[in-house]
Every structure is written in structure tokens, then in C-alpha cells.
GROMACS .gro file of C-alpha atoms in nm:
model
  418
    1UNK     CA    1  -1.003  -1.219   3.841
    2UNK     CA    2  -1.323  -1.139   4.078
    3UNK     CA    3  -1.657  -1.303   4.034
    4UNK     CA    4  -1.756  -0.942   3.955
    5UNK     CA    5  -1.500  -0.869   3.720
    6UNK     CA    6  -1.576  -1.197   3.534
    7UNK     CA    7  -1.907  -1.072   3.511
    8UNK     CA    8  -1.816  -0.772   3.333
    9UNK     CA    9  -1.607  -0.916   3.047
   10UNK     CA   10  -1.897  -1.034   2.864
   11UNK     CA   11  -2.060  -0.694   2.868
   12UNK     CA   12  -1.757  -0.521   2.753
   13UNK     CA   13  -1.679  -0.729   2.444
   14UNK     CA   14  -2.076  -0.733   2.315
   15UNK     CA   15  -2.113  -0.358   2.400
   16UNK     CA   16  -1.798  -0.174   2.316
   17UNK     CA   17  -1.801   0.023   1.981
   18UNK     CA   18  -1.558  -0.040   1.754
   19UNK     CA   19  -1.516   0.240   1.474
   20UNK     CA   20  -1.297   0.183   1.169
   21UNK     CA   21  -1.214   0.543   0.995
   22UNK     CA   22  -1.133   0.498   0.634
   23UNK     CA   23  -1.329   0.253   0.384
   24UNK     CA   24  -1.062   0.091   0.215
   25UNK     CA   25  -0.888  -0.216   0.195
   26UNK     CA   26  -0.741  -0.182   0.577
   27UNK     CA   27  -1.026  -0.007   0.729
   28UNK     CA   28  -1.301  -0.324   0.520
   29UNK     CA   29  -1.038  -0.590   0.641
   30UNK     CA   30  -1.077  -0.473   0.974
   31UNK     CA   31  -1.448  -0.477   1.029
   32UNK     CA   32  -1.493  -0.817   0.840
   33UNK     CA   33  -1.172  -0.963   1.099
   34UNK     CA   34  -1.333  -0.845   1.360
   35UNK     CA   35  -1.674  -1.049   1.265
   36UNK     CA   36  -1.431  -1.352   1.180
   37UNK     CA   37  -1.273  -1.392   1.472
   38UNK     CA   38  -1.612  -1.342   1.695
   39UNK     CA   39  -1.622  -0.995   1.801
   40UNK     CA   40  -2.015  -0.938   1.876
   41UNK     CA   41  -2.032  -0.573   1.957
   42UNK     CA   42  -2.135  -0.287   1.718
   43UNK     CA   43  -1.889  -0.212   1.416
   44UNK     CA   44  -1.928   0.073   1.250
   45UNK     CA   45  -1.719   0.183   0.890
   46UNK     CA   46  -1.663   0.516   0.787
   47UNK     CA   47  -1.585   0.629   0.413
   48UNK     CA   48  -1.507   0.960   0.295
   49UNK     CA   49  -1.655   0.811  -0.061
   50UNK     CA   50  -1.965   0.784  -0.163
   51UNK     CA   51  -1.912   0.469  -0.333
   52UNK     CA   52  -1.936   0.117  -0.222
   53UNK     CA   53  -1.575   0.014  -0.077
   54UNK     CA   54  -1.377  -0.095  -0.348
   55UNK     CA   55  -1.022  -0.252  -0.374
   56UNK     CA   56  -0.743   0.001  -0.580
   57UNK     CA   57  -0.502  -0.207  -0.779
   58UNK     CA   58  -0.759  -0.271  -1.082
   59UNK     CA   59  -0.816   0.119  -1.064
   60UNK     CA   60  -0.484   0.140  -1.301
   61UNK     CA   61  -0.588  -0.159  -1.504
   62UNK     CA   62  -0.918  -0.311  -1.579
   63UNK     CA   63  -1.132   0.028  -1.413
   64UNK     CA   64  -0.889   0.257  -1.654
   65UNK     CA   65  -0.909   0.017  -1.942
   66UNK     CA   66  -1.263   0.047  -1.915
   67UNK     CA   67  -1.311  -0.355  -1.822
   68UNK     CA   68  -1.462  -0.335  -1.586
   69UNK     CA   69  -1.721  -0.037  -1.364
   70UNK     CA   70  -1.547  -0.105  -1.071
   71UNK     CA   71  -1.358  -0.278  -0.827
   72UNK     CA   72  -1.597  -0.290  -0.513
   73UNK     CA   73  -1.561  -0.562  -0.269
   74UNK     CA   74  -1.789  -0.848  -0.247
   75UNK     CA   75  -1.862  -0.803   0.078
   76UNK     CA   76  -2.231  -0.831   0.269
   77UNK     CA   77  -2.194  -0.550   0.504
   78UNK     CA   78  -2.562  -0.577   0.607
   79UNK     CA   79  -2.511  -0.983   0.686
   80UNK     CA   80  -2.245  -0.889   0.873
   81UNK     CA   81  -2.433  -0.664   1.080
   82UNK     CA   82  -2.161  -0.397   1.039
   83UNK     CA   83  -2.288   0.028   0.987
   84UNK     CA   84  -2.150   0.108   0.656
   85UNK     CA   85  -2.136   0.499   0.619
   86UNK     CA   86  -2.020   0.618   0.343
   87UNK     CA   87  -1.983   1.013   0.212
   88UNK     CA   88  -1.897   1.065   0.554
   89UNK     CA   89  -1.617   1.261   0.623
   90UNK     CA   90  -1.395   1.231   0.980
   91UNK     CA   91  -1.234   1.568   1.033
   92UNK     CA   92  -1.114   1.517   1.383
   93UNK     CA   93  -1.079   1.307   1.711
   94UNK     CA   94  -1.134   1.402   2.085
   95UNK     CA   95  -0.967   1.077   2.261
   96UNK     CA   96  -1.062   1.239   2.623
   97UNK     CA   97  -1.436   1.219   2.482
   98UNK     CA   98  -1.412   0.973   2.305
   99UNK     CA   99  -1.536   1.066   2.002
  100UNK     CA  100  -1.470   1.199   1.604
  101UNK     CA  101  -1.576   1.485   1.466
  102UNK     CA  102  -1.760   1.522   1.108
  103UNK     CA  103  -1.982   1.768   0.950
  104UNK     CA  104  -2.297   1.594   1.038
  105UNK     CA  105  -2.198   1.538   1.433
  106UNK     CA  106  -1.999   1.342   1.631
  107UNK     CA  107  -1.941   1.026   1.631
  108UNK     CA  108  -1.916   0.832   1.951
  109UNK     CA  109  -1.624   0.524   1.999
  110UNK     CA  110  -1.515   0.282   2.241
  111UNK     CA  111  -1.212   0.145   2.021
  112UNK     CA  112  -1.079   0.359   1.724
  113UNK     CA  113  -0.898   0.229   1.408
  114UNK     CA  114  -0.748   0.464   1.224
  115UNK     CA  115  -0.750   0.347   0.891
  116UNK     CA  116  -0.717   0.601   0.654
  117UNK     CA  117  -0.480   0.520   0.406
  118UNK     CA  118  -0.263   0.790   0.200
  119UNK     CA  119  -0.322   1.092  -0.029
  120UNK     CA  120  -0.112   1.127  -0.321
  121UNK     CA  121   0.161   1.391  -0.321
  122UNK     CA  122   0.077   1.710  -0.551
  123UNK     CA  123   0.307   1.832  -0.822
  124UNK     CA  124   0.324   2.225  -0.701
  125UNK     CA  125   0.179   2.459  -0.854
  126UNK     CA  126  -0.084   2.302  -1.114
  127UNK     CA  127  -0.374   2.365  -0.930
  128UNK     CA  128  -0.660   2.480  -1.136
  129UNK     CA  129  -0.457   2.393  -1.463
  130UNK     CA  130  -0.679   2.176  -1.662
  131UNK     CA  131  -0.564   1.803  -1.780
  132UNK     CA  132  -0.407   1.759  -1.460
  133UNK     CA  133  -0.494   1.379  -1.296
  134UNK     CA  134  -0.376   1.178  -1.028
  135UNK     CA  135  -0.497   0.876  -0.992
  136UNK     CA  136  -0.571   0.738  -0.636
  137UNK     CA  137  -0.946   0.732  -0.619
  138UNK     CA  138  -1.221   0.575  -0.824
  139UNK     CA  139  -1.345   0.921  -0.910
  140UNK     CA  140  -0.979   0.991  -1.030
  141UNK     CA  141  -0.967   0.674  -1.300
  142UNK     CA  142  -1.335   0.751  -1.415
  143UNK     CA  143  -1.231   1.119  -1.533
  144UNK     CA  144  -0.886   0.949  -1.699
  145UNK     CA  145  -1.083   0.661  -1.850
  146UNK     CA  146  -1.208   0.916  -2.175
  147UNK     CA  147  -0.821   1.062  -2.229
  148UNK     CA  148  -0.758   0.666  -2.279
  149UNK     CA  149  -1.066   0.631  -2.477
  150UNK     CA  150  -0.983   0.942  -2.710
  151UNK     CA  151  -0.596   0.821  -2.746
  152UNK     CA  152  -0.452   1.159  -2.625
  153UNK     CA  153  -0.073   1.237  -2.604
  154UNK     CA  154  -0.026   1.167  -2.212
  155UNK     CA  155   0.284   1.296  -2.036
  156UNK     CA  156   0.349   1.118  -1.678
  157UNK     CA  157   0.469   1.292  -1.393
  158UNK     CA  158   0.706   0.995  -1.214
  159UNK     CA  159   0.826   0.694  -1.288
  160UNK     CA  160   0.758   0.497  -0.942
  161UNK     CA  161   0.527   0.169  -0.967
  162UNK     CA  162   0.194   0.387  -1.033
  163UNK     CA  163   0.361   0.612  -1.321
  164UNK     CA  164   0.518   0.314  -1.457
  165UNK     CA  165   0.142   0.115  -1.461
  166UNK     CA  166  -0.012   0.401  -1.602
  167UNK     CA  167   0.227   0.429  -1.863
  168UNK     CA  168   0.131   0.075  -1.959
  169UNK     CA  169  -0.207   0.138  -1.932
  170UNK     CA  170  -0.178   0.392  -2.142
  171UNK     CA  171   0.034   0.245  -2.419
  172UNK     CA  172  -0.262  -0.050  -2.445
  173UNK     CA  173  -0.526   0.237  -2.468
  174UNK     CA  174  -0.293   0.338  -2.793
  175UNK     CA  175  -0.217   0.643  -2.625
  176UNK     CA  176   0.128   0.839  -2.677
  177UNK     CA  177   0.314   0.814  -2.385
  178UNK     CA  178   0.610   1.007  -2.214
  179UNK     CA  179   0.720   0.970  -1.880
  180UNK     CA  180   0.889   1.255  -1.690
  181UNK     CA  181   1.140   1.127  -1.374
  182UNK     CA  182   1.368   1.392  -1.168
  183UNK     CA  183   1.593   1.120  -1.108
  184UNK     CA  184   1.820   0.963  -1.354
  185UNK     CA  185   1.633   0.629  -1.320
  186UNK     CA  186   1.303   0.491  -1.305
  187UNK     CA  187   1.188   0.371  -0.941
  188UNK     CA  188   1.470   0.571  -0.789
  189UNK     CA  189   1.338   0.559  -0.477
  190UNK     CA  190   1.289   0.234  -0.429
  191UNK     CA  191   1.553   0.011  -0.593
  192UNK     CA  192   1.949   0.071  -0.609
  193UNK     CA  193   2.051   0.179  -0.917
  194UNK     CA  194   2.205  -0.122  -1.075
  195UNK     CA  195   1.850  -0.301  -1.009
  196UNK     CA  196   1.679  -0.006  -1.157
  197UNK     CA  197   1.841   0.057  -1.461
  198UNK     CA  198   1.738  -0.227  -1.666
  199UNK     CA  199   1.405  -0.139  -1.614
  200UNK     CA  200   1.408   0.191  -1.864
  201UNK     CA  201   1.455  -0.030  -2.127
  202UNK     CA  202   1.103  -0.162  -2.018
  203UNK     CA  203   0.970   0.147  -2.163
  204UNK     CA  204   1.114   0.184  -2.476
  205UNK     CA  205   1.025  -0.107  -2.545
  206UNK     CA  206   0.644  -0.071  -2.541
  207UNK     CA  207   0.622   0.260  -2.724
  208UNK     CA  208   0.684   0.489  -2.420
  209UNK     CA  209   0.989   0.752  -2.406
  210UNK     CA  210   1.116   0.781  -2.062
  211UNK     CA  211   1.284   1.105  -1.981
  212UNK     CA  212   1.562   1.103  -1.660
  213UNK     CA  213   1.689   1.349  -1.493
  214UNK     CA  214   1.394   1.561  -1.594
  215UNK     CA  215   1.276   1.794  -1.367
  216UNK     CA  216   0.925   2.005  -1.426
  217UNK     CA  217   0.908   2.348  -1.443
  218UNK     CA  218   0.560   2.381  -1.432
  219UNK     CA  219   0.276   2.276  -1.634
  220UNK     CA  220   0.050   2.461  -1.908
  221UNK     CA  221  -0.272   2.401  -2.079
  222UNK     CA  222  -0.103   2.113  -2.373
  223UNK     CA  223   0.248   2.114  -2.233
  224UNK     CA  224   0.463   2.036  -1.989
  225UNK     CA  225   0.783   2.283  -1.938
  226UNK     CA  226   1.101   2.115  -1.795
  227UNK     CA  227   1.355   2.297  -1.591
  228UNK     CA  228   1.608   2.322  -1.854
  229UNK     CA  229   1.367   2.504  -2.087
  230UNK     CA  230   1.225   2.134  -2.297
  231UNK     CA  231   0.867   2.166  -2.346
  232UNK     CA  232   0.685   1.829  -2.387
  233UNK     CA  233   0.342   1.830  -2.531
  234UNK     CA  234   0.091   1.686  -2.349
  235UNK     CA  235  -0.312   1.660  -2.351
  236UNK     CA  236  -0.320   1.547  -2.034
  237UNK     CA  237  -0.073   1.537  -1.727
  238UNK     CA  238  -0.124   1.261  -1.521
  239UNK     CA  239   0.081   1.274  -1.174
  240UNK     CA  240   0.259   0.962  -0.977
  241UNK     CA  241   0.535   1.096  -0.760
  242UNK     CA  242   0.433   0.939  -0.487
  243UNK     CA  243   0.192   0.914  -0.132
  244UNK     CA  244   0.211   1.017   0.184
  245UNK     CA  245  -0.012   0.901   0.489
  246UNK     CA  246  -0.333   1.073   0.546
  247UNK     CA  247  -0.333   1.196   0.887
  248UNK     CA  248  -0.368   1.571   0.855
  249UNK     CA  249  -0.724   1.532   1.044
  250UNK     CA  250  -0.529   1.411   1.301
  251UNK     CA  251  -0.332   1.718   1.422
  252UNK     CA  252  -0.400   1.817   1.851
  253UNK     CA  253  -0.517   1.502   1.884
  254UNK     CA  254  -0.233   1.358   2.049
  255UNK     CA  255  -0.194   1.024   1.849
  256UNK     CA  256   0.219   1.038   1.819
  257UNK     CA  257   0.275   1.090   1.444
  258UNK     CA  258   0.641   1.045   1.301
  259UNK     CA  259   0.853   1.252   1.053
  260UNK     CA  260   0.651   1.094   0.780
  261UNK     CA  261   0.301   1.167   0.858
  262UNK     CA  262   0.310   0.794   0.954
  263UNK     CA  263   0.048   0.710   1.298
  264UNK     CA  264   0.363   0.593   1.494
  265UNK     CA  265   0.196   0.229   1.581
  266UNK     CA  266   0.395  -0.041   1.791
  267UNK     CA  267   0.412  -0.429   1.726
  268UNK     CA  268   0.076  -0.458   1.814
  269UNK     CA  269  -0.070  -0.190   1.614
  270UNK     CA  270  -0.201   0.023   1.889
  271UNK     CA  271  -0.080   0.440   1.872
  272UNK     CA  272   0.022   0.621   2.134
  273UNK     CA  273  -0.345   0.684   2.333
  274UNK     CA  274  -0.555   0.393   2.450
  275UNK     CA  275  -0.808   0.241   2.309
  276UNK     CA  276  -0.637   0.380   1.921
  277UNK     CA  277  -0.554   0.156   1.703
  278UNK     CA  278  -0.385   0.257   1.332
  279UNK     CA  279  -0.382  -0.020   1.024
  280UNK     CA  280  -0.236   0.025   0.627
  281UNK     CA  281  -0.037   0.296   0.460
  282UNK     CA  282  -0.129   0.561   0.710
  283UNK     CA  283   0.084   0.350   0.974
  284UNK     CA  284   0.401   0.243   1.072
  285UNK     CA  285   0.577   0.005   1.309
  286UNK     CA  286   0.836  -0.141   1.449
  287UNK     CA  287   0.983  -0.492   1.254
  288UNK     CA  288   1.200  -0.642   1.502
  289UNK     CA  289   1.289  -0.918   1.170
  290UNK     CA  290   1.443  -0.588   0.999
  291UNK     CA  291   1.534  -0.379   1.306
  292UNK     CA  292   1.364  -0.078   1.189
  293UNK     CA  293   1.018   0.142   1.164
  294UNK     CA  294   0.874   0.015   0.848
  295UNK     CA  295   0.604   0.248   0.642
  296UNK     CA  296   0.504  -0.017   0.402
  297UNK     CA  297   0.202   0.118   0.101
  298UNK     CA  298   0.107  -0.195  -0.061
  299UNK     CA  299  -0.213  -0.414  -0.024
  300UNK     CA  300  -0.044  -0.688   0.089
  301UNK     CA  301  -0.007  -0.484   0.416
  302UNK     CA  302  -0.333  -0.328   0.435
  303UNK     CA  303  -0.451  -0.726   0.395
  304UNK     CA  304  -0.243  -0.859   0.689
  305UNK     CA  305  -0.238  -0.573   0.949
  306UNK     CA  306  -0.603  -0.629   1.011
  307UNK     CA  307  -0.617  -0.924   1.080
  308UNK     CA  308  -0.346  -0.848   1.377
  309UNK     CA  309  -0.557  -0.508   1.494
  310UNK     CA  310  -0.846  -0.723   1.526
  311UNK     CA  311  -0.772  -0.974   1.724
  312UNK     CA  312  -0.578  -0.759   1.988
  313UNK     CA  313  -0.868  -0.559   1.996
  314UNK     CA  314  -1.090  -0.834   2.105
  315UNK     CA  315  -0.798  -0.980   2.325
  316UNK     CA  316  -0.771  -0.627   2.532
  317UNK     CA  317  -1.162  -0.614   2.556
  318UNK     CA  318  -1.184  -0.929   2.716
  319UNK     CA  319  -0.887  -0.861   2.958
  320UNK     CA  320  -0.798  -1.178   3.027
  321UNK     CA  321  -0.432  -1.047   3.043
  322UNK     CA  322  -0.296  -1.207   2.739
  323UNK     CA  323  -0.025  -1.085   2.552
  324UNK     CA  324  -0.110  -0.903   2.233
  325UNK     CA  325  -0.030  -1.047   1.876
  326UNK     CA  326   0.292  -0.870   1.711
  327UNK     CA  327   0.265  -0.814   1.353
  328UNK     CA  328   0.590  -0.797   1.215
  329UNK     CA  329   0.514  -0.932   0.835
  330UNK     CA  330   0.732  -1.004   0.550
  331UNK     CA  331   0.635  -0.664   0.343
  332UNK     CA  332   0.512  -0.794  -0.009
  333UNK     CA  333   0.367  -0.628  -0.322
  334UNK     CA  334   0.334  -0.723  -0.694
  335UNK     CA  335   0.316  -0.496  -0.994
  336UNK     CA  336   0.189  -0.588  -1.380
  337UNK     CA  337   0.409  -0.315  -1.638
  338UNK     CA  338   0.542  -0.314  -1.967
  339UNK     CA  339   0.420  -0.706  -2.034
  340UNK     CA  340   0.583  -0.813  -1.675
  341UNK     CA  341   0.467  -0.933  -1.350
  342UNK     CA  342   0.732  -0.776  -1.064
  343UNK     CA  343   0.713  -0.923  -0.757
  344UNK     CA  344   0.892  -0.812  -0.441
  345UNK     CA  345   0.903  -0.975  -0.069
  346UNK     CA  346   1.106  -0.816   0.179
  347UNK     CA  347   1.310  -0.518   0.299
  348UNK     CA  348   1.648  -0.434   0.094
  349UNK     CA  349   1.748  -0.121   0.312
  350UNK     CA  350   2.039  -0.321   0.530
  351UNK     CA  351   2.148  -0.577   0.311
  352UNK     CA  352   2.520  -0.601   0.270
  353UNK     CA  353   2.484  -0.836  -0.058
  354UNK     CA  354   2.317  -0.812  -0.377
  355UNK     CA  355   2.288  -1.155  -0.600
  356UNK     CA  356   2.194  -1.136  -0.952
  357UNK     CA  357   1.981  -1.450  -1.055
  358UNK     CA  358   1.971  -1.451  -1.459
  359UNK     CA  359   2.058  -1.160  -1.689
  360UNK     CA  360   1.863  -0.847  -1.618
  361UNK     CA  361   1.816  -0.826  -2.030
  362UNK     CA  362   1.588  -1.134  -2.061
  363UNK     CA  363   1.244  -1.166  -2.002
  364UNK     CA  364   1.286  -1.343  -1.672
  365UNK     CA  365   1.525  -1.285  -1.366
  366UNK     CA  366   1.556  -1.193  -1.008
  367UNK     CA  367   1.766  -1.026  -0.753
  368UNK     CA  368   1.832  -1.157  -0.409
  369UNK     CA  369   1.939  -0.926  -0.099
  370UNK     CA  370   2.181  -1.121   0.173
  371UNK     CA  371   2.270  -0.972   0.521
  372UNK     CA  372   2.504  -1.181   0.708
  373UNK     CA  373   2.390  -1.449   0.480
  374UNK     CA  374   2.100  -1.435   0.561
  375UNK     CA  375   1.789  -1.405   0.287
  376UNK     CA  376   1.637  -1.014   0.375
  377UNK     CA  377   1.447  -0.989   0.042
  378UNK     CA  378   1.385  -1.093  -0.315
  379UNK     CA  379   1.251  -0.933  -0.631
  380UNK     CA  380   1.139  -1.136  -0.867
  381UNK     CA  381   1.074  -1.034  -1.260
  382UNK     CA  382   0.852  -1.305  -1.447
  383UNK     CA  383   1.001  -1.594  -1.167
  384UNK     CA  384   0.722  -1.616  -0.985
  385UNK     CA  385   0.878  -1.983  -0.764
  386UNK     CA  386   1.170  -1.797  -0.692
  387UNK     CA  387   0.940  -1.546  -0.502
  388UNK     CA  388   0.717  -1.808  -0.349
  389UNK     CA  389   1.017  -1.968  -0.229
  390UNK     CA  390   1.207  -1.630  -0.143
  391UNK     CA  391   0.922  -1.535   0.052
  392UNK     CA  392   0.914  -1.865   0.318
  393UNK     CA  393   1.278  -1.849   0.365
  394UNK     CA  394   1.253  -1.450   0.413
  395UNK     CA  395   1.007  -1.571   0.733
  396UNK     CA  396   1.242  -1.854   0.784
  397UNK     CA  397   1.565  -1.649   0.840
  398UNK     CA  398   1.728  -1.892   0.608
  399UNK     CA  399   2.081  -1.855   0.550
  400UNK     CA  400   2.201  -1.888   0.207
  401UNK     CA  401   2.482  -2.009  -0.005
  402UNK     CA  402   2.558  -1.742  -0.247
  403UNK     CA  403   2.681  -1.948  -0.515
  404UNK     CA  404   2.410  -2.145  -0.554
  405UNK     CA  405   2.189  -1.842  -0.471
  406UNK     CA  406   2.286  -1.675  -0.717
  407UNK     CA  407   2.249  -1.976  -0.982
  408UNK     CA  408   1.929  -1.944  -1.164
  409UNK     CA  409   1.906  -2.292  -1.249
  410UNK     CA  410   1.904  -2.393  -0.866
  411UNK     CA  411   1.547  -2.409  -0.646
  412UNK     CA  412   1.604  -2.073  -0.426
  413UNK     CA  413   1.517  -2.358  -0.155
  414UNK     CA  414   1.763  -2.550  -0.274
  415UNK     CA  415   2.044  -2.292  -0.170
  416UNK     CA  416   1.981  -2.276   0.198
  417UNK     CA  417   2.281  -2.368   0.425
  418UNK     CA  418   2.246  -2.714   0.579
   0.00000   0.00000   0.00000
């Protein structure tokens, strides 16, 4: 590198803009890494909210429950010098300019992040119907917080991790509580059947009836009107089938999107234009651990993916020719339903062996997934060591012995192949 060029580095890390779009828990983590790990230059945040930048899993449980206002980080933006705005909405991007559009102007950057997390999908058709809900948004669990208050009969639209929360939610609030799922089992999209099916019991058990292969109709003022003519009664409708990424104010940009909706990132978490980065559940990438493109919405990844965006940011503004950070993570998320903590580390999708740890009936077990021996993921029902442990031999590539794997009353450590 030239005197001159050395020269220039300094300049470029202090001056160049970074701008973060999207104000929650990928787009805050990104800002605050990016003070962490010494990046001087101006940071600016942009929220479609109004409010403060808040984290969403209590949204479904203390926020809803009414214990607690809210869930806003305790962060100091101001201390950390970076431009909070907030009610500020980013409608487009013009890479060759360099800049994002909003109502109120454009909006000059140096380095993008897209961080914009995803919108729930929309049951067709009940637009405009009232006692509708989803429940994404801070906004969305203030407006559900008096149906729990009042005890209304609640019918839920899904039975994925958020329907299932809800539901439990729900059932504390003393609410009545049915739960609508097009499939024949709950979280049908995520776990194979035989995992899944002990889990309707889950609902029974607290008070809830769980309806399968229930498809809706459409939905009325007080009722809900199934496909094969049912009518469930229902003062409010509150909808969980799922989220997709919100990139829709990305179209003609040019940032390569996949079938998805997913920003297509690569290992480093950079898109397909320079200078564009893309962070959380708006974003995939590539896992070489799992050999696939992995769209992963939990908080667990819009924790860790920062942290990776930042510093290859800071590593490409200094251009000292250093390779860039890969993230390729061990996907984890957690989820508190029905008087049980579920915990899951992993990816399932190739796995070529399924080990039962305990008996899916009690309180307590865990499922292990094996391919070619090898530990590719772990769920984990009210075992929370077997997790901890599943988890570092996950990042391990730890092979396994499948008899003692699949003995409860053996350490999951305990079962790796010497």
C-alpha cells in the first residue's frame, strides 16, 4: 500500500456513513457493534416506528399480559453518538446515488444495512373486518392487550410458535381459546410429524381446543367460517400463519432477492451491490456447516449476524485486504407455551436419523437429529443441559453414538464417539 493510500484509510473509516434501515433487534445490534468494535464514523438508525426500539419476544408475554409497557432496549443512543430516527419510513434505494428514499427526502449512505426484518403474512380477505389482529408490532399487542383484559372468546389463526404463544397467553388472561391449523398438526411446518404430534396434547391440556386440518373460509364480525361449513365463534381473530421478509421497498433496486423475498446475502453478509449489506429475518445465506441457503426468523439470529456485518464493514473500510468474517451460526431459538420452555439448536432439514431422548408424554424430553452420525440439531422440551450441550457439539461436528444418544440418562456429551 502507497504512502498516499495509507493516508486515506483513516479518512475513510471516520468519514464514511453507515446507515442501518430497520430499528429492530438486527438493525440496534448493528449500530451498537459497530461502536463496539471501534467504528468512528457517523451511524445513523432508521425506524419505521415511532417508538423507542424495543426487543419482540415479551410482545406475546409480559407486553400482552399487561406486565410490563414495553420492551424497549436499554440502550444510550445519544452516548453512543449514533442518529436515532424514528417514524421514518425508507421506501426505496438508488445504489448508483447512493442514497434511500423516504417521504421527507433522501437520505444519503456510504455503507447500507438492510435490516428490516419481516411482515407477517395476511389471512386473505379480512381486511376491514373488525376483531382481526396480528401481532408483530408493539402497536399490534397494545390493541390485543384489552380482548385479554375483557376475557373474550379468541379464535387463533395458526398453530406455528406465535399462535401457539398466544394461545398461552391467552389461556393465562382466562380467555377462551381455539386454535385453527390447515394442517393436521400443530407446527407443521417446522417439525416432522412424529415430533409434532405430541405437542396437540399441549393444548388440551391448558384449556385450549386445537382444531387440524381446519381450513378458513373466511371470517365475520363474531365468527370464524371453516371450509367445510363449521362456524367457530370468536370475539376476536387473532392471525399467526406465519412471516415473510420485508423487502417489498426493495423492488428495481437491484439487491438480488431469492424466491422467498429473502436479500440473497453471502457468508459475509454483503448482497449482491457494493457497499449493501443485509442482517436478520429479511436475509439469507449460505451455511457451508448445513450445505444450504438458510432463512432463519429468530432473535438468536438477528443477535449474532450483527455482530459479523459489523466488523466486515469496518474491515472493507479500512482495506487492508483482509479476508471478511463468515457467519455461518448454529441457528437457535427458544419458545415458553403451554407451561414449557422449547428449545431448538440446529437445522433438521438433511438429517437421515431421528433419536428420541425420553417419552414425548412426560413433562421433559428431547429429540436429536444425526446425519452420518454426526449431531445436525437438537430440540429440547424442559432439558435445558441437553440443549446447552447439543448446541457445542452441533459447532463441534461431534459424531455420536446413537445408543447412548438416545439414552436420556446419559450427558449428550457423554455420547460423542471417542
Amino acid at each position: 500500500m502507497s504512502e498516499q493510500q495509507q493516508s486515506e484509510q483513516p479518512d475513510r473509516r471516520t468519514r464514511s456513513r453507515v446507515v442501518v434501515v430497520g430499528a429492530g433487534m438486527a438493525g440496534v445490534q448493528t449500530a451498537v457493534a459497530l461502536r463496539e468494535q471501534g467504528f468512528t464514523g457517523p451511524v445513523t438508525l432508521i425506524g419505521a416506528e415511532p417508538h423507542q426500539p424495543y426487543d419482540r419476544p415479551p410482545l406475546s408475554k409480559a407486553v400482552l399480559l399487561g406486565k410490563a409497557e414495553d420492551s424497549a432496549f436499554d440502550i444510550d443512543f445519544e452516548a453512543l453518538e449514533i442518529d436515532l430516527q424514528l417514524g421514518r419510513e425508507v421506501t426505496g434505494v438508488r445504489p448508483a446515488a447512493h442514497e434511500l428514499d423516504t417521504p421527507s427526502g433522501p437520505v444519503p449512505y456510504d455503507v447500507l444495512v438492510i435490516a428490516t426484518g419481516a411482515e407477517p403474512v395476511v389471512l386473505p380477505g379480512v381486511e376491514g373486518v373488525p376483531g382481526v389482529h396480528l401481532l408483530r408490532t408493539l402497536d399490534d399487542a397494545a390493541r390485543l392487550r384489552p380482548v385479554l383484559d375483557e376475557q373474550h372468546g379468541v379464535v387463533v389463526v395458526g398453530a406455528g410458535w406465535i399462535g401457539a404463544e398466544f394461545a398461552t397467553a391467552a389461556r393465562a388472561a382466562g380467555c377462551a381459546v381455539t386454535v385453527v391449523e390447515a394442517a393436521d398438526r400443530p407446527l407443521a411446518g417446522a417439525m416432522p410429524a412424529e415430533v409434532a404430534a405430541p405437542m396437540a396434547a399441549w393444548y388440551a391440556e391448558t384449556g385450549a381446543e386445537l382444531l387440524t386440518g381446519a381450513r378458513v373460509d373466511r371470517v365475520e364480525p363474531g365468527r370464524v367460517v371453516l371450509a367445510d361449513g363449521r362456524t367457530v365463534p370468536a370475539a376476536a381473530v387473532v392471525v399467526g400463519i406465519g412471516a415473510r421478509p420485508a423487502t417489498g421497498w426493495l423492488a428495481g433496486s437491484g439487491i438480488e432477492l431469492g424466491p422467498d423475498g429473502s436479500v440473497t446475502a453471502d457468508e459475509a453478509l454483503r448482497t449482491s451491490l457494493p457497499d449493501v449489506y443485509a442482517v436478520g429475518d429479511c436475509a439469507s445465506f449460505p451455511s457451508a456447516r448445513y450445505g444450504e441457503r438458510l432463512l432463519v426468523h429468530h432473535w438468536d439470529n438477528a443477535l449474532q449476524g450483527p455482530r459479523t456485518a459489523a466488523a466486515n464493514i469496518i474491515g472493507a473500510l479500512a482495506g487492508d485486504g483482509a479476508a471478511p468474517a463468515v457467519y455461518d451460526p448454529v441457528p437457535y431459538f427458544w419458545s415458553e407455551q403451554f407451561d414449557r420452555f422449547v428449545q431448538y439448536a440446529g437445522h433438521h432439514g438433511s438429517a437421515d436419523t431421528l433419536l428420541w431422548r425420553g417419552d414425548p408424554a412426560e413433562p421433559a424430553w428431547s429429540v436429536c437429529w444425526l446425519r452420518d452420525g454426526v449431531l445436525v440439531a437438537v430440540l429440547a422440551v424442559g432439558r435445558p443441559r441437553d440443549l446447552a450441550q447439543g448446541r457445542k457439539l452441533i459447532e463441534a461436528g461431534a459424531r455420536l453414538d446413537p445408543a447412548r444418544a438416545a439414552d436420556p440418562s446419559v450427558p449428550l456429551k457423554s455420547a460423542v464417539r471417542q
